[in-house]
Short mmCIF file of C-alpha atoms in Angstrom, two decimals:
data_model
loop_
_atom_site.label_atom_id
_atom_site.label_comp_id
_atom_site.label_asym_id
_atom_site.label_seq_id
_atom_site.Cartn_x
_atom_site.Cartn_y
_atom_site.Cartn_z
CA MET A 1 44.48 33.06 -66.43
CA TRP A 2 46.45 34.61 -63.59
CA ARG A 3 43.44 34.19 -61.31
CA PHE A 4 43.33 30.48 -62.16
CA VAL A 5 47.05 30.10 -61.48
CA LEU A 6 46.71 31.94 -58.17
CA ARG A 7 43.79 29.77 -57.06
CA THR A 8 45.66 26.64 -58.08
CA CYS A 9 48.72 27.70 -56.09
CA LEU A 10 46.59 28.51 -53.06
CA PHE A 11 44.82 25.16 -53.34
CA LEU A 12 48.09 23.27 -53.64
CA SER A 13 49.62 25.17 -50.72
CA LEU A 14 46.85 24.16 -48.31
CA PRO A 15 48.29 20.66 -47.62
CA VAL A 16 51.73 22.20 -47.06
CA VAL A 17 50.35 24.80 -44.64
CA TRP A 18 48.29 22.16 -42.82
CA GLY A 19 51.27 19.82 -42.62
CA ALA A 20 53.50 22.56 -41.23
CA PHE A 21 50.82 23.50 -38.69
CA CYS A 22 50.42 19.88 -37.53
CA TYR A 23 54.19 19.44 -37.35
CA ALA A 24 54.57 22.51 -35.14
CA ILE A 25 51.72 21.41 -32.85
CA ASN A 26 53.06 17.86 -32.56
CA ARG A 27 56.59 19.09 -31.91
CA TRP A 28 55.23 21.25 -29.08
CA LEU A 29 53.21 18.31 -27.71
CA ILE A 30 56.33 16.13 -27.73
CA SER A 31 58.22 18.78 -25.77
CA GLN A 32 55.38 18.90 -23.22
CA ASN A 33 54.78 15.16 -23.09
CA ARG A 34 55.79 13.47 -19.88
CA THR A 35 56.00 9.72 -20.01
CA VAL A 36 53.73 8.17 -17.42
CA ILE A 37 56.51 5.81 -16.37
CA GLN A 38 57.37 6.51 -12.77
CA GLU A 39 59.00 3.18 -11.92
CA ARG A 40 62.52 3.57 -10.60
CA MET A 41 63.82 0.30 -12.07
CA LEU A 42 63.67 -0.16 -15.85
CA PHE A 43 64.44 -3.23 -17.95
CA MET A 44 65.56 -2.25 -21.45
CA GLY A 45 66.69 -3.96 -24.62
CA ASP A 46 65.31 -5.81 -27.61
CA SER A 47 62.89 -8.73 -27.88
CA GLN A 48 65.21 -11.00 -25.88
CA MET A 49 64.61 -8.81 -22.83
CA ARG A 50 60.99 -8.12 -23.75
CA ASN A 51 60.16 -11.84 -23.66
CA ALA A 52 62.43 -12.73 -20.74
CA VAL A 53 61.83 -10.51 -17.69
CA ALA A 54 58.46 -10.24 -15.97
CA PRO A 55 58.65 -6.99 -13.94
CA ARG A 56 55.99 -8.14 -11.47
CA PHE A 57 58.73 -10.10 -9.66
CA PHE A 58 60.53 -6.85 -8.81
CA ARG A 59 59.53 -3.89 -6.72
CA ASP A 60 58.74 -0.64 -8.57
CA ALA A 61 59.94 -2.01 -11.93
CA ARG A 62 58.86 -1.90 -15.56
CA ASN A 63 60.00 -3.61 -18.75
CA VAL A 64 60.11 -1.08 -21.62
CA SER A 65 61.90 -3.29 -24.19
CA GLN A 66 60.79 -3.57 -27.80
CA VAL A 67 61.32 -6.02 -30.63
CA ALA A 68 64.32 -5.38 -32.91
CA GLU A 69 65.50 -2.45 -30.77
CA PRO A 70 69.10 -1.49 -31.62
CA MET A 71 71.38 -0.12 -28.91
CA VAL A 72 71.29 3.37 -30.40
CA MET A 73 67.55 3.49 -29.73
CA THR A 74 68.00 2.10 -26.22
CA ARG A 75 70.40 4.96 -25.51
CA MET A 76 67.94 7.57 -26.86
CA LYS A 77 65.12 6.10 -24.77
CA LEU A 78 67.30 6.09 -21.68
CA GLU A 79 68.12 9.77 -22.13
CA ARG A 80 64.39 10.56 -22.24
CA PHE A 81 63.52 8.35 -19.26
CA LEU A 82 66.30 9.79 -17.09
CA ALA A 83 65.22 13.34 -17.96
CA GLU A 84 61.58 12.69 -17.10
CA SER A 85 61.74 10.95 -13.74
CA GLU A 86 64.20 9.79 -11.11
CA ARG A 87 65.52 6.25 -11.59
CA ASP A 88 67.76 4.13 -9.41
CA THR A 89 68.45 1.00 -11.52
CA ILE A 90 68.69 0.39 -15.26
CA VAL A 91 68.97 -3.21 -16.47
CA VAL A 92 69.90 -3.63 -20.14
CA GLY A 93 69.74 -6.98 -21.90
CA VAL A 94 72.45 -7.70 -24.46
CA GLY A 95 73.65 -10.57 -26.60
CA ALA A 96 76.28 -11.36 -29.21
CA GLN A 97 74.05 -9.79 -31.88
CA THR A 98 73.81 -6.50 -29.94
CA LEU A 99 77.13 -5.26 -31.29
CA SER A 100 76.92 -6.87 -34.71
CA ARG A 101 76.81 -4.64 -37.78
CA TYR A 102 73.42 -6.25 -38.35
CA GLN A 103 72.04 -3.64 -35.94
CA GLU A 104 73.18 -0.77 -38.17
CA LEU A 105 71.71 -2.35 -41.30
CA LYS A 106 68.23 -2.40 -39.73
CA PHE A 107 67.91 1.31 -40.51
CA GLU A 108 67.98 0.65 -44.26
CA ASP A 109 66.18 -2.69 -44.25
CA PRO A 110 62.74 -2.14 -45.87
CA ALA A 111 61.28 -4.88 -43.65
CA VAL A 112 62.41 -3.25 -40.39
CA ALA A 113 63.31 0.42 -40.94
CA PRO A 114 59.76 1.87 -41.27
CA GLU A 115 58.73 0.44 -37.90
CA LEU A 116 61.94 1.66 -36.26
CA PHE A 117 61.37 5.18 -37.61
CA ASP A 118 57.76 5.11 -36.38
CA ARG A 119 59.15 4.50 -32.88
CA ILE A 120 62.18 6.75 -32.96
CA TYR A 121 60.74 9.94 -34.48
CA PRO A 122 59.98 11.64 -31.10
CA LEU A 123 63.54 10.95 -29.93
CA ALA A 124 65.76 11.70 -32.91
CA GLY A 125 66.10 14.21 -35.72
CA PRO A 126 67.93 13.45 -38.98
CA SER A 127 71.26 14.72 -37.62
CA GLU A 128 71.11 12.27 -34.71
CA LEU A 129 71.08 9.37 -37.17
CA ASP A 130 74.35 10.42 -38.79
CA GLY A 131 76.74 7.53 -39.18
CA LEU A 132 73.92 5.03 -39.74
CA PRO A 133 73.03 3.67 -43.20
CA VAL A 134 69.57 5.25 -43.00
CA ASP A 135 66.81 4.88 -45.59
CA ARG A 136 66.08 8.62 -45.72
CA GLN A 137 62.91 8.23 -47.76
CA ALA A 138 61.44 5.82 -45.20
CA TYR A 139 62.48 8.19 -42.39
CA PHE A 140 60.79 11.24 -43.89
CA ARG A 141 57.68 9.23 -44.78
CA SER A 142 57.50 8.34 -41.08
CA ILE A 143 57.83 12.02 -40.12
CA ILE A 144 54.99 12.97 -42.48
CA ARG A 145 52.81 10.09 -41.29
CA ASN A 146 53.31 10.75 -37.58
CA MET A 147 53.83 14.51 -37.44
CA CYS A 148 52.19 16.23 -40.42
CA LEU A 149 48.72 14.71 -40.88
CA TYR A 150 46.97 15.60 -37.61
CA PRO A 151 47.79 16.66 -34.03
CA SER A 152 48.24 13.68 -31.71
CA MET A 153 48.32 13.51 -27.94
CA ASP A 154 50.30 10.25 -27.92
CA HIS A 155 53.92 10.44 -29.01
CA ARG A 156 55.31 7.54 -26.98
CA PRO A 157 55.66 4.70 -29.48
CA TYR A 158 59.10 3.93 -28.03
CA VAL A 159 57.68 2.61 -24.74
CA GLY A 160 57.60 -1.18 -24.82
CA SER A 161 56.42 -3.78 -22.33
CA PHE A 162 56.93 -7.36 -21.18
CA ILE A 163 55.20 -9.81 -23.50
CA ALA A 164 55.07 -13.45 -22.51
CA ALA A 165 55.56 -15.69 -25.53
CA PRO A 166 53.14 -18.62 -25.48
CA VAL A 167 54.47 -22.07 -24.68
CA ARG A 168 54.45 -23.87 -28.01
CA SER A 169 56.65 -26.25 -29.94
CA PHE A 170 60.28 -25.13 -29.92
CA ILE A 171 61.41 -23.51 -33.18
CA ARG A 172 64.87 -24.84 -33.98
CA ASN A 173 66.33 -21.94 -35.97
CA GLU A 174 69.87 -21.54 -34.63
CA GLN A 175 71.57 -21.56 -38.03
CA GLU A 176 68.99 -19.20 -39.54
CA MET A 177 69.36 -16.69 -36.69
CA CYS A 178 73.16 -16.78 -36.77
CA LEU A 179 73.10 -16.18 -40.51
CA ARG A 180 70.78 -13.20 -40.01
CA HIS A 181 72.76 -11.72 -37.11
CA PHE A 182 76.31 -12.29 -38.32
CA GLY A 183 76.20 -13.08 -42.04
CA PRO A 184 77.80 -16.04 -43.83
CA GLU A 185 80.79 -17.25 -41.80
CA GLY A 186 80.39 -14.22 -39.54
CA ARG A 187 81.52 -11.83 -42.26
CA MET A 188 79.06 -9.10 -41.24
CA GLY A 189 81.49 -8.03 -38.53
CA VAL A 190 81.12 -5.89 -35.42
CA SER A 191 79.73 -2.38 -35.02
CA ASP A 192 81.90 0.26 -33.39
CA LEU A 193 78.91 2.60 -33.52
CA MET A 194 76.80 0.26 -31.37
CA ALA A 195 79.74 -0.25 -29.01
CA ALA A 196 79.88 3.54 -28.60
CA GLN A 197 76.21 3.47 -27.52
CA VAL A 198 77.10 1.00 -24.77
CA GLU A 199 79.74 3.39 -23.44
CA GLN A 200 77.34 6.34 -23.66
CA ILE A 201 74.72 4.43 -21.67
CA ALA A 202 77.32 3.70 -19.00
CA ARG A 203 78.31 7.38 -18.90
CA LEU A 204 74.69 8.56 -18.60
CA CYS A 205 74.04 6.25 -15.65
CA ARG A 206 77.32 7.14 -13.95
CA GLU A 207 76.67 10.89 -14.27
CA GLN A 208 73.20 10.57 -12.74
CA GLY A 209 74.15 8.13 -10.00
CA VAL A 210 72.03 5.33 -11.46
CA VAL A 211 73.01 1.68 -11.03
CA LEU A 212 73.60 0.08 -14.44
CA ILE A 213 73.40 -3.68 -14.87
CA TRP A 214 74.17 -5.40 -18.16
CA VAL A 215 72.60 -8.85 -18.51
CA ILE A 216 73.86 -11.17 -21.24
CA MET A 217 70.64 -12.92 -22.21
CA PRO A 218 70.16 -16.71 -22.40
CA VAL A 219 70.33 -18.56 -25.70
CA THR A 220 70.29 -22.23 -26.62
CA ARG A 221 73.59 -24.09 -26.48
CA ALA A 222 73.50 -24.69 -30.24
CA TYR A 223 73.10 -20.96 -30.95
CA TYR A 224 75.82 -20.02 -28.47
CA GLU A 225 78.31 -22.34 -30.14
CA LEU A 226 77.44 -21.10 -33.66
CA VAL A 227 78.11 -17.45 -32.79
CA PRO A 228 81.50 -16.32 -34.20
CA PRO A 229 83.93 -16.17 -31.23
CA GLU A 230 85.03 -12.65 -32.18
CA GLN A 231 81.45 -11.43 -31.61
CA TRP A 232 81.45 -12.74 -28.04
CA ASP A 233 84.95 -11.38 -27.43
CA PHE A 234 83.98 -7.93 -28.72
CA LEU A 235 80.90 -7.86 -26.49
CA PHE A 236 82.79 -9.02 -23.38
CA ALA A 237 85.59 -6.49 -23.94
CA CYS A 238 83.12 -3.65 -24.41
CA LEU A 239 81.15 -4.54 -21.28
CA GLU A 240 84.36 -4.96 -19.31
CA ARG A 241 85.26 -1.33 -20.03
CA THR A 242 81.96 -0.19 -18.56
CA ARG A 243 82.41 -2.49 -15.56
CA GLU A 244 85.66 -0.69 -14.78
CA GLN A 245 83.56 2.49 -14.59
CA GLY A 246 81.07 1.06 -12.11
CA ALA A 247 78.58 -0.95 -14.17
CA ARG A 248 77.70 -4.53 -13.23
CA VAL A 249 77.75 -7.30 -15.81
CA ILE A 250 75.86 -10.55 -15.37
CA ASP A 251 76.50 -13.31 -17.89
CA LEU A 252 73.46 -15.58 -18.12
CA ALA A 253 73.91 -16.55 -21.76
CA ARG A 254 74.34 -20.18 -20.70
CA GLN A 255 71.84 -20.09 -17.87
CA GLU A 256 70.42 -23.58 -17.38
CA ILE A 257 66.95 -23.30 -18.87
CA PRO A 258 65.32 -26.47 -20.22
CA GLU A 259 64.62 -26.50 -23.94
CA GLY A 260 60.92 -26.33 -23.07
CA GLY A 261 61.60 -22.81 -21.79
CA PHE A 262 62.81 -21.50 -25.15
CA ARG A 263 60.54 -20.25 -27.91
CA ASP A 264 63.41 -20.35 -30.40
CA ALA A 265 67.20 -20.03 -30.53
CA ASP A 266 67.42 -16.76 -28.58
CA HIS A 267 63.99 -16.06 -27.09
CA LEU A 268 62.25 -17.48 -24.04
CA ASN A 269 58.62 -18.45 -23.79
CA GLU A 270 56.37 -17.76 -20.81
CA LYS A 271 57.68 -20.76 -18.88
CA GLY A 272 61.30 -19.83 -19.56
CA ALA A 273 60.64 -16.19 -18.68
CA GLU A 274 59.44 -17.10 -15.21
CA LEU A 275 62.45 -19.36 -14.61
CA PHE A 276 64.84 -16.72 -15.91
CA THR A 277 63.25 -13.85 -13.99
CA ARG A 278 63.52 -15.77 -10.72
CA ALA A 279 67.16 -16.65 -11.48
CA LEU A 280 67.92 -13.02 -12.28
CA LYS A 281 66.29 -11.83 -9.08
CA ASP A 282 68.35 -14.33 -7.07
CA THR A 283 71.50 -13.08 -8.81
CA PHE A 284 70.65 -9.49 -7.87
CA ARG A 285 70.34 -10.51 -4.23
CA LYS A 286 73.80 -12.06 -4.17
CA GLY A 287 75.55 -8.76 -4.89
CA PRO A 288 78.92 -9.02 -6.71
CA VAL A 289 78.90 -11.60 -9.49
CA GLN A 290 81.39 -13.24 -11.77
CA VAL A 291 81.73 -11.56 -15.12
CA ARG A 292 82.96 -13.29 -18.22
CA THR A 293 85.38 -11.16 -20.22
CA ALA A 294 87.39 -11.75 -23.36
CA SER A 295 90.26 -12.97 -21.21
CA GLY A 296 88.29 -15.14 -18.81
CA PHE A 297 86.44 -14.25 -15.62
CA ALA A 298 86.78 -11.26 -13.33
CA GLN A 299 85.05 -10.29 -10.13
#
């Protein structure tokens, strides 16, 4: 009887031992991994930036944005990129939804959270997600799936790229997107936690002598006007604080892009991306730009 119990315990312990072994190996591989991104200029943000800026128009540049990327993940990625290679310019795309509480709720949304955890696991432990409404079960399932099943040489799921959205019929979804981003009548509110990430990004760039440029991404006029004014004001005020510390802010939310250049309310298609990228490059060349703030415009 005791021999049977012992064999059963040994048999049941094998998956635990194997999982612990794989976790240790993968953790070591993550510590040794060096991202093969050597470009000195990085474009970062969520799918707005991913679909909008073609890096081929810039010298030594790369777009590493990903769909549904909250600002807390952008900050974690930036820390890794700055530690791995020398950079000179970081361009981060933002919008009214960037500082909405909607961004926090992604971490407990069963439709979004598992994918976020699959990208963020090399960058963040459980303690680094404190303050977020995290689906802990989904997080630990991601850890087991990515760290405890087998050793892997690729632990860079957080590296995105420019993806040109095909030119198709425009999807008129302004009301739907505003409801998702801000809740009924804008009741979802703003996120102080995401605003803190903006300030941390500015501090990281300032400490390392890296030029930081915030770009408020283009949206359709109908979407812009449906956004609760307090969301825009909160974003402008937050960016203005970083501008006072040396960051540049470029407001292209109302950039003149024909409707044929939009895929939907807040994303560009391939045609719009080329128009926007050229406009952004021209803006960079001009040097100082006007910045819209909660109180108006400032140089």
